[in-house]
Amino acid sequence: EAAREAARAAAEAAEEPLNPHDVEIRFEDYHDEDTQIQVIMDLVDNELSEPYNIFTYRYFVNNWPNLTFLAWHGDKCVGVIICKLDHHKSGTYRGYVAMLVVIKRYRKLGLGRELVRRCLTVMQREGADECMLEVECNNEGALRLYQSLGFIRDKRLEKYYLNGHDAFRMKLRFKKPCPWREPQEDDGIFKAGLEFLEKEKEKTRRRMEERSELAEAIRNMDLGKEDVGEEDQTLGLGLWRDGPLWLQYPGKYDPPKPEESSSPS
Protein backbone atom coordinates (compact mmCIF):
# COMPACT_ATOMS: atom_id res chain seq x y z
CA GLU A 1 0.00 0.00 0.00
CA ALA A 2 2.79 2.43 0.89
CA ALA A 3 4.65 1.60 -2.31
CA ARG A 4 1.53 2.22 -4.39
CA GLU A 5 0.96 5.58 -2.71
CA ALA A 6 4.57 6.59 -3.36
CA ALA A 7 4.35 5.57 -7.02
CA ARG A 8 1.13 7.49 -7.49
CA ALA A 9 2.57 10.60 -5.83
CA ALA A 10 5.62 10.44 -8.08
CA ALA A 11 3.46 10.08 -11.19
CA GLU A 12 1.32 13.07 -10.17
CA ALA A 13 4.41 15.20 -9.53
CA ALA A 14 5.74 14.38 -13.00
CA GLU A 15 2.57 15.60 -14.74
CA GLU A 16 2.41 19.15 -16.02
CA PRO A 17 0.05 21.49 -14.12
CA LEU A 18 -3.44 21.86 -15.58
CA ASN A 19 -4.43 25.06 -17.33
CA PRO A 20 -8.03 25.59 -16.14
CA HIS A 21 -8.89 27.40 -19.38
CA ASP A 22 -8.14 24.26 -21.40
CA VAL A 23 -10.05 21.72 -19.32
CA GLU A 24 -13.11 20.27 -21.04
CA ILE A 25 -14.79 17.37 -19.30
CA ARG A 26 -17.07 14.94 -21.13
CA PHE A 27 -19.64 13.02 -19.10
CA GLU A 28 -21.13 9.67 -19.97
CA ASP A 29 -23.52 7.37 -18.16
CA TYR A 30 -22.92 3.69 -17.57
CA HIS A 31 -24.00 1.49 -20.48
CA ASP A 32 -21.32 -1.10 -21.30
CA GLU A 33 -19.55 -3.42 -18.86
CA ASP A 34 -16.95 -4.49 -21.43
CA THR A 35 -15.56 -0.98 -21.88
CA GLN A 36 -16.44 0.77 -18.61
CA ILE A 37 -16.36 -1.42 -15.52
CA GLN A 38 -12.60 -2.04 -15.55
CA VAL A 39 -12.01 1.70 -15.97
CA ILE A 40 -14.23 2.37 -12.95
CA MET A 41 -12.53 -0.31 -10.85
CA ASP A 42 -9.03 0.97 -11.63
CA LEU A 43 -9.99 4.55 -10.80
CA VAL A 44 -11.69 3.71 -7.49
CA ASP A 45 -8.96 1.27 -6.40
CA ASN A 46 -6.28 3.89 -7.01
CA GLU A 47 -8.05 6.74 -5.19
CA LEU A 48 -10.09 5.23 -2.33
CA SER A 49 -8.84 3.40 0.74
CA GLU A 50 -11.69 0.86 0.79
CA PRO A 51 -11.25 -2.27 -1.38
CA TYR A 52 -14.20 -3.46 -3.48
CA ASN A 53 -14.61 -6.61 -5.55
CA ILE A 54 -16.19 -6.79 -8.98
CA PHE A 55 -19.48 -8.09 -7.56
CA THR A 56 -19.90 -4.90 -5.51
CA TYR A 57 -19.44 -2.79 -8.63
CA ARG A 58 -21.84 -4.96 -10.62
CA TYR A 59 -24.47 -4.72 -7.90
CA PHE A 60 -24.58 -0.94 -8.25
CA VAL A 61 -23.98 -0.35 -11.95
CA ASN A 62 -26.25 -3.13 -13.22
CA ASN A 63 -29.19 -2.22 -10.98
CA TRP A 64 -28.84 1.58 -11.24
CA PRO A 65 -26.93 2.38 -14.45
CA ASN A 66 -28.65 5.78 -14.59
CA LEU A 67 -26.96 6.69 -11.28
CA THR A 68 -23.40 6.05 -12.47
CA PHE A 69 -21.55 8.80 -14.32
CA LEU A 70 -18.01 8.86 -15.67
CA ALA A 71 -16.06 12.04 -16.37
CA TRP A 72 -13.46 12.08 -19.14
CA HIS A 73 -10.72 14.53 -20.07
CA GLY A 74 -9.82 13.46 -23.57
CA ASP A 75 -9.32 9.69 -23.44
CA LYS A 76 -8.60 9.67 -19.68
CA CYS A 77 -11.28 8.91 -17.07
CA VAL A 78 -10.74 11.47 -14.30
CA GLY A 79 -13.85 11.04 -12.15
CA VAL A 80 -16.73 8.70 -11.38
CA ILE A 81 -19.76 8.59 -9.12
CA ILE A 82 -21.77 5.46 -8.29
CA CYS A 83 -25.13 5.66 -6.49
CA LYS A 84 -28.30 3.69 -5.90
CA LEU A 85 -31.96 4.43 -5.17
CA ASP A 86 -34.33 2.03 -3.44
CA HIS A 87 -36.96 1.72 -0.74
CA HIS A 88 -35.49 1.76 2.76
CA LYS A 89 -36.92 -0.19 5.69
CA SER A 90 -37.81 3.15 7.30
CA GLY A 91 -40.39 3.66 4.55
CA THR A 92 -38.47 6.33 2.67
CA TYR A 93 -37.38 6.17 -0.97
CA ARG A 94 -33.69 6.70 -0.31
CA GLY A 95 -30.77 7.51 -2.56
CA TYR A 96 -27.26 6.53 -1.56
CA VAL A 97 -23.87 7.78 -2.77
CA ALA A 98 -21.68 4.68 -2.71
CA MET A 99 -18.50 6.01 -4.36
CA LEU A 100 -17.28 9.39 -5.55
CA VAL A 101 -13.79 9.73 -7.00
CA VAL A 102 -11.99 12.60 -8.72
CA ILE A 103 -8.30 12.27 -9.57
CA LYS A 104 -6.30 14.64 -7.37
CA ARG A 105 -4.98 16.66 -10.30
CA TYR A 106 -8.56 17.49 -11.38
CA ARG A 107 -9.91 18.54 -8.00
CA LYS A 108 -10.95 22.10 -7.10
CA LEU A 109 -12.44 22.58 -10.57
CA GLY A 110 -16.03 21.86 -9.51
CA LEU A 111 -15.99 18.40 -11.05
CA GLY A 112 -16.98 16.52 -7.88
CA ARG A 113 -19.87 18.92 -7.32
CA GLU A 114 -21.09 18.41 -10.87
CA LEU A 115 -21.00 14.62 -10.56
CA VAL A 116 -22.99 14.73 -7.31
CA ARG A 117 -25.51 17.20 -8.73
CA ARG A 118 -26.18 14.98 -11.72
CA CYS A 119 -27.04 12.03 -9.48
CA LEU A 120 -29.12 14.14 -7.09
CA THR A 121 -31.12 15.47 -10.03
CA VAL A 122 -31.87 11.93 -11.23
CA MET A 123 -32.83 10.83 -7.71
CA GLN A 124 -35.26 13.66 -7.15
CA ARG A 125 -36.73 13.34 -10.62
CA GLU A 126 -37.53 9.72 -9.76
CA GLY A 127 -39.25 10.73 -6.51
CA ALA A 128 -36.55 10.18 -3.86
CA ASP A 129 -37.30 11.45 -0.37
CA GLU A 130 -33.69 11.71 0.78
CA CYS A 131 -30.09 10.82 0.03
CA MET A 132 -27.49 9.35 2.39
CA LEU A 133 -23.74 8.84 2.29
CA GLU A 134 -20.72 8.24 4.51
CA VAL A 135 -17.51 10.26 4.46
CA GLU A 136 -14.32 10.07 6.51
CA CYS A 137 -14.36 12.55 9.38
CA ASN A 138 -10.95 13.92 8.39
CA ASN A 139 -11.87 14.46 4.72
CA GLU A 140 -12.45 18.20 5.00
CA GLY A 141 -12.75 18.76 1.25
CA ALA A 142 -15.52 16.18 0.87
CA LEU A 143 -17.33 17.49 3.95
CA ARG A 144 -17.33 21.03 2.54
CA LEU A 145 -18.61 19.77 -0.80
CA TYR A 146 -21.53 17.81 0.64
CA GLN A 147 -22.48 20.51 3.13
CA SER A 148 -22.54 23.10 0.33
CA LEU A 149 -25.08 20.89 -1.47
CA GLY A 150 -27.33 20.72 1.58
CA PHE A 151 -26.20 17.53 3.34
CA ILE A 152 -26.14 17.61 7.14
CA ARG A 153 -24.24 15.37 9.55
CA ASP A 154 -26.61 12.71 10.86
CA LYS A 155 -24.32 10.66 13.12
CA ARG A 156 -20.70 9.69 13.72
CA LEU A 157 -19.72 6.08 13.01
CA GLU A 158 -16.66 5.01 14.99
CA LYS A 159 -14.00 2.99 13.12
CA TYR A 160 -16.34 2.64 10.15
CA TYR A 161 -13.59 2.13 7.58
CA LEU A 162 -11.07 -0.70 7.36
CA ASN A 163 -8.25 1.78 7.97
CA GLY A 164 -9.76 2.49 11.40
CA HIS A 165 -11.01 5.99 10.58
CA ASP A 166 -14.38 7.27 11.79
CA ALA A 167 -17.08 8.35 9.36
CA PHE A 168 -19.88 10.88 9.35
CA ARG A 169 -23.19 9.67 7.99
CA MET A 170 -24.68 12.59 6.10
CA LYS A 171 -28.25 13.12 4.99
CA LEU A 172 -30.01 15.32 2.46
CA ARG A 173 -33.80 15.65 2.46
CA PHE A 174 -35.19 16.58 -0.92
CA LYS A 175 -37.57 19.47 -1.37
CA LYS A 176 -39.89 20.14 -4.25
CA PRO A 177 -39.41 21.45 -6.85
CA CYS A 178 -36.00 20.13 -7.87
CA PRO A 179 -33.40 22.72 -6.76
CA TRP A 180 -30.80 21.65 -9.34
CA ARG A 181 -30.93 23.01 -12.85
CA GLU A 182 -32.36 20.76 -15.53
CA PRO A 183 -29.82 19.27 -17.97
CA GLN A 184 -29.48 21.19 -21.21
CA GLU A 185 -29.04 19.83 -24.74
CA ASP A 186 -25.29 20.50 -24.63
CA ASP A 187 -24.90 19.18 -21.09
CA GLY A 188 -22.42 16.52 -22.14
CA ILE A 189 -19.62 19.09 -21.94
CA PHE A 190 -18.61 20.66 -18.65
CA LYS A 191 -16.22 23.58 -18.91
CA ALA A 192 -14.15 24.06 -15.79
CA GLY A 193 -11.68 26.82 -15.09
CA LEU A 194 -11.85 30.49 -14.23
CA GLU A 195 -15.20 31.14 -15.92
CA PHE A 196 -16.88 28.47 -13.77
CA LEU A 197 -15.19 29.70 -10.61
CA GLU A 198 -16.28 33.29 -11.29
CA LYS A 199 -19.88 32.12 -11.61
CA GLU A 200 -19.61 30.35 -8.27
CA LYS A 201 -18.24 33.52 -6.67
CA GLU A 202 -21.14 35.52 -8.12
CA LYS A 203 -23.63 33.02 -6.66
CA THR A 204 -21.97 33.39 -3.26
CA ARG A 205 -22.14 37.19 -3.51
CA ARG A 206 -25.87 37.06 -4.33
CA ARG A 207 -26.52 34.71 -1.44
CA MET A 208 -24.76 37.09 0.94
CA GLU A 209 -26.94 39.95 -0.34
CA GLU A 210 -30.06 37.84 0.22
CA ARG A 211 -28.93 37.06 3.75
CA SER A 212 -28.41 40.77 4.39
CA GLU A 213 -31.93 41.58 3.14
CA LEU A 214 -33.38 38.79 5.27
CA ALA A 215 -31.55 40.02 8.37
CA GLU A 216 -32.93 43.52 7.75
CA ALA A 217 -36.48 42.17 7.48
CA ILE A 218 -36.12 40.26 10.75
CA ARG A 219 -34.63 43.31 12.44
CA ASN A 220 -37.59 45.41 11.29
CA MET A 221 -40.01 42.87 12.73
CA ASP A 222 -38.15 42.82 16.02
CA LEU A 223 -38.47 46.61 16.15
CA GLY A 224 -42.19 46.38 15.44
CA LYS A 225 -42.06 48.60 12.35
CA GLU A 226 -45.48 49.14 10.79
CA ASP A 227 -44.28 48.81 7.18
CA VAL A 228 -43.42 45.11 7.57
CA GLY A 229 -45.90 43.27 5.36
CA GLU A 230 -48.14 40.43 6.46
CA GLU A 231 -46.29 38.08 4.13
CA ASP A 232 -42.99 38.72 5.91
CA GLN A 233 -44.56 37.82 9.26
CA THR A 234 -45.66 34.31 8.26
CA LEU A 235 -44.16 31.09 6.98
CA GLY A 236 -43.06 32.74 3.76
CA LEU A 237 -39.79 33.95 5.23
CA GLY A 238 -37.11 31.81 3.63
CA LEU A 239 -33.66 31.92 2.16
CA TRP A 240 -32.82 30.02 -1.00
CA ARG A 241 -29.29 29.05 -1.85
CA ASP A 242 -27.76 26.81 -4.54
CA GLY A 243 -29.15 23.68 -2.97
CA PRO A 244 -32.13 22.60 -0.87
CA LEU A 245 -31.36 24.72 2.18
CA TRP A 246 -34.03 26.95 3.73
CA LEU A 247 -33.98 29.26 6.68
CA GLN A 248 -37.56 29.15 7.95
CA TYR A 249 -39.52 30.81 10.71
CA PRO A 250 -42.64 28.63 11.09
CA GLY A 251 -45.91 30.00 12.34
CA LYS A 252 -47.22 33.51 12.86
CA TYR A 253 -44.64 36.04 13.92
CA ASP A 254 -45.75 38.37 16.70
CA PRO A 255 -43.48 41.39 17.14
CA PRO A 256 -42.47 41.94 20.77
CA LYS A 257 -44.60 44.43 22.65
CA PRO A 258 -42.87 47.37 24.33
CA GLU A 259 -42.40 46.92 28.06
CA GLU A 260 -44.77 48.96 30.21
CA SER A 261 -42.85 51.56 32.15
CA SER A 262 -43.86 51.91 35.77
CA SER A 263 -44.70 55.45 36.77
CA PRO A 264 -42.95 56.76 39.87
CA SER A 265 -45.17 56.74 42.92
CSV table of C-alpha atoms in Angstrom, one decimal:
chain,number,residue,atom,x,y,z
A,1,GLU,CA,0.0,0.0,0.0
A,2,ALA,CA,2.8,2.4,0.9
A,3,ALA,CA,4.7,1.6,-2.3
A,4,ARG,CA,1.5,2.2,-4.4
A,5,GLU,CA,1.0,5.6,-2.7
A,6,ALA,CA,4.6,6.6,-3.4
A,7,ALA,CA,4.4,5.6,-7.0
A,8,ARG,CA,1.1,7.5,-7.5
A,9,ALA,CA,2.6,10.6,-5.8
A,10,ALA,CA,5.6,10.4,-8.1
A,11,ALA,CA,3.5,10.1,-11.2
A,12,GLU,CA,1.3,13.1,-10.2
A,13,ALA,CA,4.4,15.2,-9.5
A,14,ALA,CA,5.7,14.4,-13.0
A,15,GLU,CA,2.6,15.6,-14.7
A,16,GLU,CA,2.4,19.1,-16.0
A,17,PRO,CA,0.0,21.5,-14.1
A,18,LEU,CA,-3.4,21.9,-15.6
A,19,ASN,CA,-4.4,25.1,-17.3
A,20,PRO,CA,-8.0,25.6,-16.1
A,21,HIS,CA,-8.9,27.4,-19.4
A,22,ASP,CA,-8.1,24.3,-21.4
A,23,VAL,CA,-10.1,21.7,-19.3
A,24,GLU,CA,-13.1,20.3,-21.0
A,25,ILE,CA,-14.8,17.4,-19.3
A,26,ARG,CA,-17.1,14.9,-21.1
A,27,PHE,CA,-19.6,13.0,-19.1
A,28,GLU,CA,-21.1,9.7,-20.0
A,29,ASP,CA,-23.5,7.4,-18.2
A,30,TYR,CA,-22.9,3.7,-17.6
A,31,HIS,CA,-24.0,1.5,-20.5
A,32,ASP,CA,-21.3,-1.1,-21.3
A,33,GLU,CA,-19.5,-3.4,-18.9
A,34,ASP,CA,-16.9,-4.5,-21.4
A,35,THR,CA,-15.6,-1.0,-21.9
A,36,GLN,CA,-16.4,0.8,-18.6
A,37,ILE,CA,-16.4,-1.4,-15.5
A,38,GLN,CA,-12.6,-2.0,-15.6
A,39,VAL,CA,-12.0,1.7,-16.0
A,40,ILE,CA,-14.2,2.4,-13.0
A,41,MET,CA,-12.5,-0.3,-10.8
A,42,ASP,CA,-9.0,1.0,-11.6
A,43,LEU,CA,-10.0,4.6,-10.8
A,44,VAL,CA,-11.7,3.7,-7.5
A,45,ASP,CA,-9.0,1.3,-6.4
A,46,ASN,CA,-6.3,3.9,-7.0
A,47,GLU,CA,-8.0,6.7,-5.2
A,48,LEU,CA,-10.1,5.2,-2.3
A,49,SER,CA,-8.8,3.4,0.7
A,50,GLU,CA,-11.7,0.9,0.8
A,51,PRO,CA,-11.2,-2.3,-1.4
A,52,TYR,CA,-14.2,-3.5,-3.5
A,53,ASN,CA,-14.6,-6.6,-5.5
A,54,ILE,CA,-16.2,-6.8,-9.0
A,55,PHE,CA,-19.5,-8.1,-7.6
A,56,THR,CA,-19.9,-4.9,-5.5
A,57,TYR,CA,-19.4,-2.8,-8.6
A,58,ARG,CA,-21.8,-5.0,-10.6
A,59,TYR,CA,-24.5,-4.7,-7.9
A,60,PHE,CA,-24.6,-0.9,-8.2
A,61,VAL,CA,-24.0,-0.3,-11.9
A,62,ASN,CA,-26.3,-3.1,-13.2
A,63,ASN,CA,-29.2,-2.2,-11.0
A,64,TRP,CA,-28.8,1.6,-11.2
A,65,PRO,CA,-26.9,2.4,-14.5
A,66,ASN,CA,-28.7,5.8,-14.6
A,67,LEU,CA,-27.0,6.7,-11.3
A,68,THR,CA,-23.4,6.1,-12.5
A,69,PHE,CA,-21.6,8.8,-14.3
A,70,LEU,CA,-18.0,8.9,-15.7
A,71,ALA,CA,-16.1,12.0,-16.4
A,72,TRP,CA,-13.5,12.1,-19.1
A,73,HIS,CA,-10.7,14.5,-20.1
A,74,GLY,CA,-9.8,13.5,-23.6
A,75,ASP,CA,-9.3,9.7,-23.4
A,76,LYS,CA,-8.6,9.7,-19.7
A,77,CYS,CA,-11.3,8.9,-17.1
A,78,VAL,CA,-10.7,11.5,-14.3
A,79,GLY,CA,-13.9,11.0,-12.2
A,80,VAL,CA,-16.7,8.7,-11.4
A,81,ILE,CA,-19.8,8.6,-9.1
A,82,ILE,CA,-21.8,5.5,-8.3
A,83,CYS,CA,-25.1,5.7,-6.5
A,84,LYS,CA,-28.3,3.7,-5.9
A,85,LEU,CA,-32.0,4.4,-5.2
A,86,ASP,CA,-34.3,2.0,-3.4
A,87,HIS,CA,-37.0,1.7,-0.7
A,88,HIS,CA,-35.5,1.8,2.8
A,89,LYS,CA,-36.9,-0.2,5.7
A,90,SER,CA,-37.8,3.2,7.3
A,91,GLY,CA,-40.4,3.7,4.5
A,92,THR,CA,-38.5,6.3,2.7
A,93,TYR,CA,-37.4,6.2,-1.0
A,94,ARG,CA,-33.7,6.7,-0.3
A,95,GLY,CA,-30.8,7.5,-2.6
A,96,TYR,CA,-27.3,6.5,-1.6
A,97,VAL,CA,-23.9,7.8,-2.8
A,98,ALA,CA,-21.7,4.7,-2.7
A,99,MET,CA,-18.5,6.0,-4.4
A,100,LEU,CA,-17.3,9.4,-5.6
A,101,VAL,CA,-13.8,9.7,-7.0
A,102,VAL,CA,-12.0,12.6,-8.7
A,103,ILE,CA,-8.3,12.3,-9.6
A,104,LYS,CA,-6.3,14.6,-7.4
A,105,ARG,CA,-5.0,16.7,-10.3
A,106,TYR,CA,-8.6,17.5,-11.4
A,107,ARG,CA,-9.9,18.5,-8.0
A,108,LYS,CA,-10.9,22.1,-7.1
A,109,LEU,CA,-12.4,22.6,-10.6
A,110,GLY,CA,-16.0,21.9,-9.5
A,111,LEU,CA,-16.0,18.4,-11.1
A,112,GLY,CA,-17.0,16.5,-7.9
A,113,ARG,CA,-19.9,18.9,-7.3
A,114,GLU,CA,-21.1,18.4,-10.9
A,115,LEU,CA,-21.0,14.6,-10.6
A,116,VAL,CA,-23.0,14.7,-7.3
A,117,ARG,CA,-25.5,17.2,-8.7
A,118,ARG,CA,-26.2,15.0,-11.7
A,119,CYS,CA,-27.0,12.0,-9.5
A,120,LEU,CA,-29.1,14.1,-7.1
A,121,THR,CA,-31.1,15.5,-10.0
A,122,VAL,CA,-31.9,11.9,-11.2
A,123,MET,CA,-32.8,10.8,-7.7
A,124,GLN,CA,-35.3,13.7,-7.1
A,125,ARG,CA,-36.7,13.3,-10.6
A,126,GLU,CA,-37.5,9.7,-9.8
A,127,GLY,CA,-39.2,10.7,-6.5
A,128,ALA,CA,-36.6,10.2,-3.9
A,129,ASP,CA,-37.3,11.4,-0.4
A,130,GLU,CA,-33.7,11.7,0.8
A,131,CYS,CA,-30.1,10.8,0.0
A,132,MET,CA,-27.5,9.3,2.4
A,133,LEU,CA,-23.7,8.8,2.3
A,134,GLU,CA,-20.7,8.2,4.5
A,135,VAL,CA,-17.5,10.3,4.5
A,136,GLU,CA,-14.3,10.1,6.5
A,137,CYS,CA,-14.4,12.5,9.4
A,138,ASN,CA,-11.0,13.9,8.4
A,139,ASN,CA,-11.9,14.5,4.7
A,140,GLU,CA,-12.5,18.2,5.0
A,141,GLY,CA,-12.8,18.8,1.3
A,142,ALA,CA,-15.5,16.2,0.9
A,143,LEU,CA,-17.3,17.5,4.0
A,144,ARG,CA,-17.3,21.0,2.5
A,145,LEU,CA,-18.6,19.8,-0.8
A,146,TYR,CA,-21.5,17.8,0.6
A,147,GLN,CA,-22.5,20.5,3.1
A,148,SER,CA,-22.5,23.1,0.3
A,149,LEU,CA,-25.1,20.9,-1.5
A,150,GLY,CA,-27.3,20.7,1.6
A,151,PHE,CA,-26.2,17.5,3.3
A,152,ILE,CA,-26.1,17.6,7.1
A,153,ARG,CA,-24.2,15.4,9.5
A,154,ASP,CA,-26.6,12.7,10.9
A,155,LYS,CA,-24.3,10.7,13.1
A,156,ARG,CA,-20.7,9.7,13.7
A,157,LEU,CA,-19.7,6.1,13.0
A,158,GLU,CA,-16.7,5.0,15.0
A,159,LYS,CA,-14.0,3.0,13.1
A,160,TYR,CA,-16.3,2.6,10.2
A,161,TYR,CA,-13.6,2.1,7.6
A,162,LEU,CA,-11.1,-0.7,7.4
A,163,ASN,CA,-8.2,1.8,8.0
A,164,GLY,CA,-9.8,2.5,11.4
A,165,HIS,CA,-11.0,6.0,10.6
A,166,ASP,CA,-14.4,7.3,11.8
A,167,ALA,CA,-17.1,8.4,9.4
A,168,PHE,CA,-19.9,10.9,9.4
A,169,ARG,CA,-23.2,9.7,8.0
A,170,MET,CA,-24.7,12.6,6.1
A,171,LYS,CA,-28.3,13.1,5.0
A,172,LEU,CA,-30.0,15.3,2.5
A,173,ARG,CA,-33.8,15.6,2.5
A,174,PHE,CA,-35.2,16.6,-0.9
A,175,LYS,CA,-37.6,19.5,-1.4
A,176,LYS,CA,-39.9,20.1,-4.3
A,177,PRO,CA,-39.4,21.4,-6.9
A,178,CYS,CA,-36.0,20.1,-7.9
A,179,PRO,CA,-33.4,22.7,-6.8
A,180,TRP,CA,-30.8,21.6,-9.3
A,181,ARG,CA,-30.9,23.0,-12.8
A,182,GLU,CA,-32.4,20.8,-15.5
A,183,PRO,CA,-29.8,19.3,-18.0
A,184,GLN,CA,-29.5,21.2,-21.2
A,185,GLU,CA,-29.0,19.8,-24.7
A,186,ASP,CA,-25.3,20.5,-24.6
A,187,ASP,CA,-24.9,19.2,-21.1
A,188,GLY,CA,-22.4,16.5,-22.1
A,189,ILE,CA,-19.6,19.1,-21.9
A,190,PHE,CA,-18.6,20.7,-18.6
A,191,LYS,CA,-16.2,23.6,-18.9
A,192,ALA,CA,-14.1,24.1,-15.8
A,193,GLY,CA,-11.7,26.8,-15.1
A,194,LEU,CA,-11.9,30.5,-14.2
A,195,GLU,CA,-15.2,31.1,-15.9
A,196,PHE,CA,-16.9,28.5,-13.8
A,197,LEU,CA,-15.2,29.7,-10.6
A,198,GLU,CA,-16.3,33.3,-11.3
A,199,LYS,CA,-19.9,32.1,-11.6
A,200,GLU,CA,-19.6,30.3,-8.3
A,201,LYS,CA,-18.2,33.5,-6.7
A,202,GLU,CA,-21.1,35.5,-8.1
A,203,LYS,CA,-23.6,33.0,-6.7
A,204,THR,CA,-22.0,33.4,-3.3
A,205,ARG,CA,-22.1,37.2,-3.5
A,206,ARG,CA,-25.9,37.1,-4.3
A,207,ARG,CA,-26.5,34.7,-1.4
A,208,MET,CA,-24.8,37.1,0.9
A,209,GLU,CA,-26.9,40.0,-0.3
A,210,GLU,CA,-30.1,37.8,0.2
A,211,ARG,CA,-28.9,37.1,3.8
A,212,SER,CA,-28.4,40.8,4.4
A,213,GLU,CA,-31.9,41.6,3.1
A,214,LEU,CA,-33.4,38.8,5.3
A,215,ALA,CA,-31.5,40.0,8.4
A,216,GLU,CA,-32.9,43.5,7.8
A,217,ALA,CA,-36.5,42.2,7.5
A,218,ILE,CA,-36.1,40.3,10.7
A,219,ARG,CA,-34.6,43.3,12.4
A,220,ASN,CA,-37.6,45.4,11.3
A,221,MET,CA,-40.0,42.9,12.7
A,222,ASP,CA,-38.2,42.8,16.0
A,223,LEU,CA,-38.5,46.6,16.2
A,224,GLY,CA,-42.2,46.4,15.4
A,225,LYS,CA,-42.1,48.6,12.3
A,226,GLU,CA,-45.5,49.1,10.8
A,227,ASP,CA,-44.3,48.8,7.2
A,228,VAL,CA,-43.4,45.1,7.6
A,229,GLY,CA,-45.9,43.3,5.4
A,230,GLU,CA,-48.1,40.4,6.5
A,231,GLU,CA,-46.3,38.1,4.1
A,232,ASP,CA,-43.0,38.7,5.9
A,233,GLN,CA,-44.6,37.8,9.3
A,234,THR,CA,-45.7,34.3,8.3
A,235,LEU,CA,-44.2,31.1,7.0
A,236,GLY,CA,-43.1,32.7,3.8
A,237,LEU,CA,-39.8,33.9,5.2
A,238,GLY,CA,-37.1,31.8,3.6
A,239,LEU,CA,-33.7,31.9,2.2
A,240,TRP,CA,-32.8,30.0,-1.0
A,241,ARG,CA,-29.3,29.0,-1.9
A,242,ASP,CA,-27.8,26.8,-4.5
A,243,GLY,CA,-29.1,23.7,-3.0
A,244,PRO,CA,-32.1,22.6,-0.9
A,245,LEU,CA,-31.4,24.7,2.2
A,246,TRP,CA,-34.0,26.9,3.7
A,247,LEU,CA,-34.0,29.3,6.7
A,248,GLN,CA,-37.6,29.1,7.9
A,249,TYR,CA,-39.5,30.8,10.7
A,250,PRO,CA,-42.6,28.6,11.1
A,251,GLY,CA,-45.9,30.0,12.3
A,252,LYS,CA,-47.2,33.5,12.9
A,253,TYR,CA,-44.6,36.0,13.9
A,254,ASP,CA,-45.7,38.4,16.7
A,255,PRO,CA,-43.5,41.4,17.1
A,256,PRO,CA,-42.5,41.9,20.8
A,257,LYS,CA,-44.6,44.4,22.6
A,258,PRO,CA,-42.9,47.4,24.3
A,259,GLU,CA,-42.4,46.9,28.1
A,260,GLU,CA,-44.8,49.0,30.2
A,261,SER,CA,-42.8,51.6,32.1
A,262,SER,CA,-43.9,51.9,35.8
A,263,SER,CA,-44.7,55.5,36.8
A,264,PRO,CA,-43.0,56.8,39.9
A,265,SER,CA,-45.2,56.7,42.9
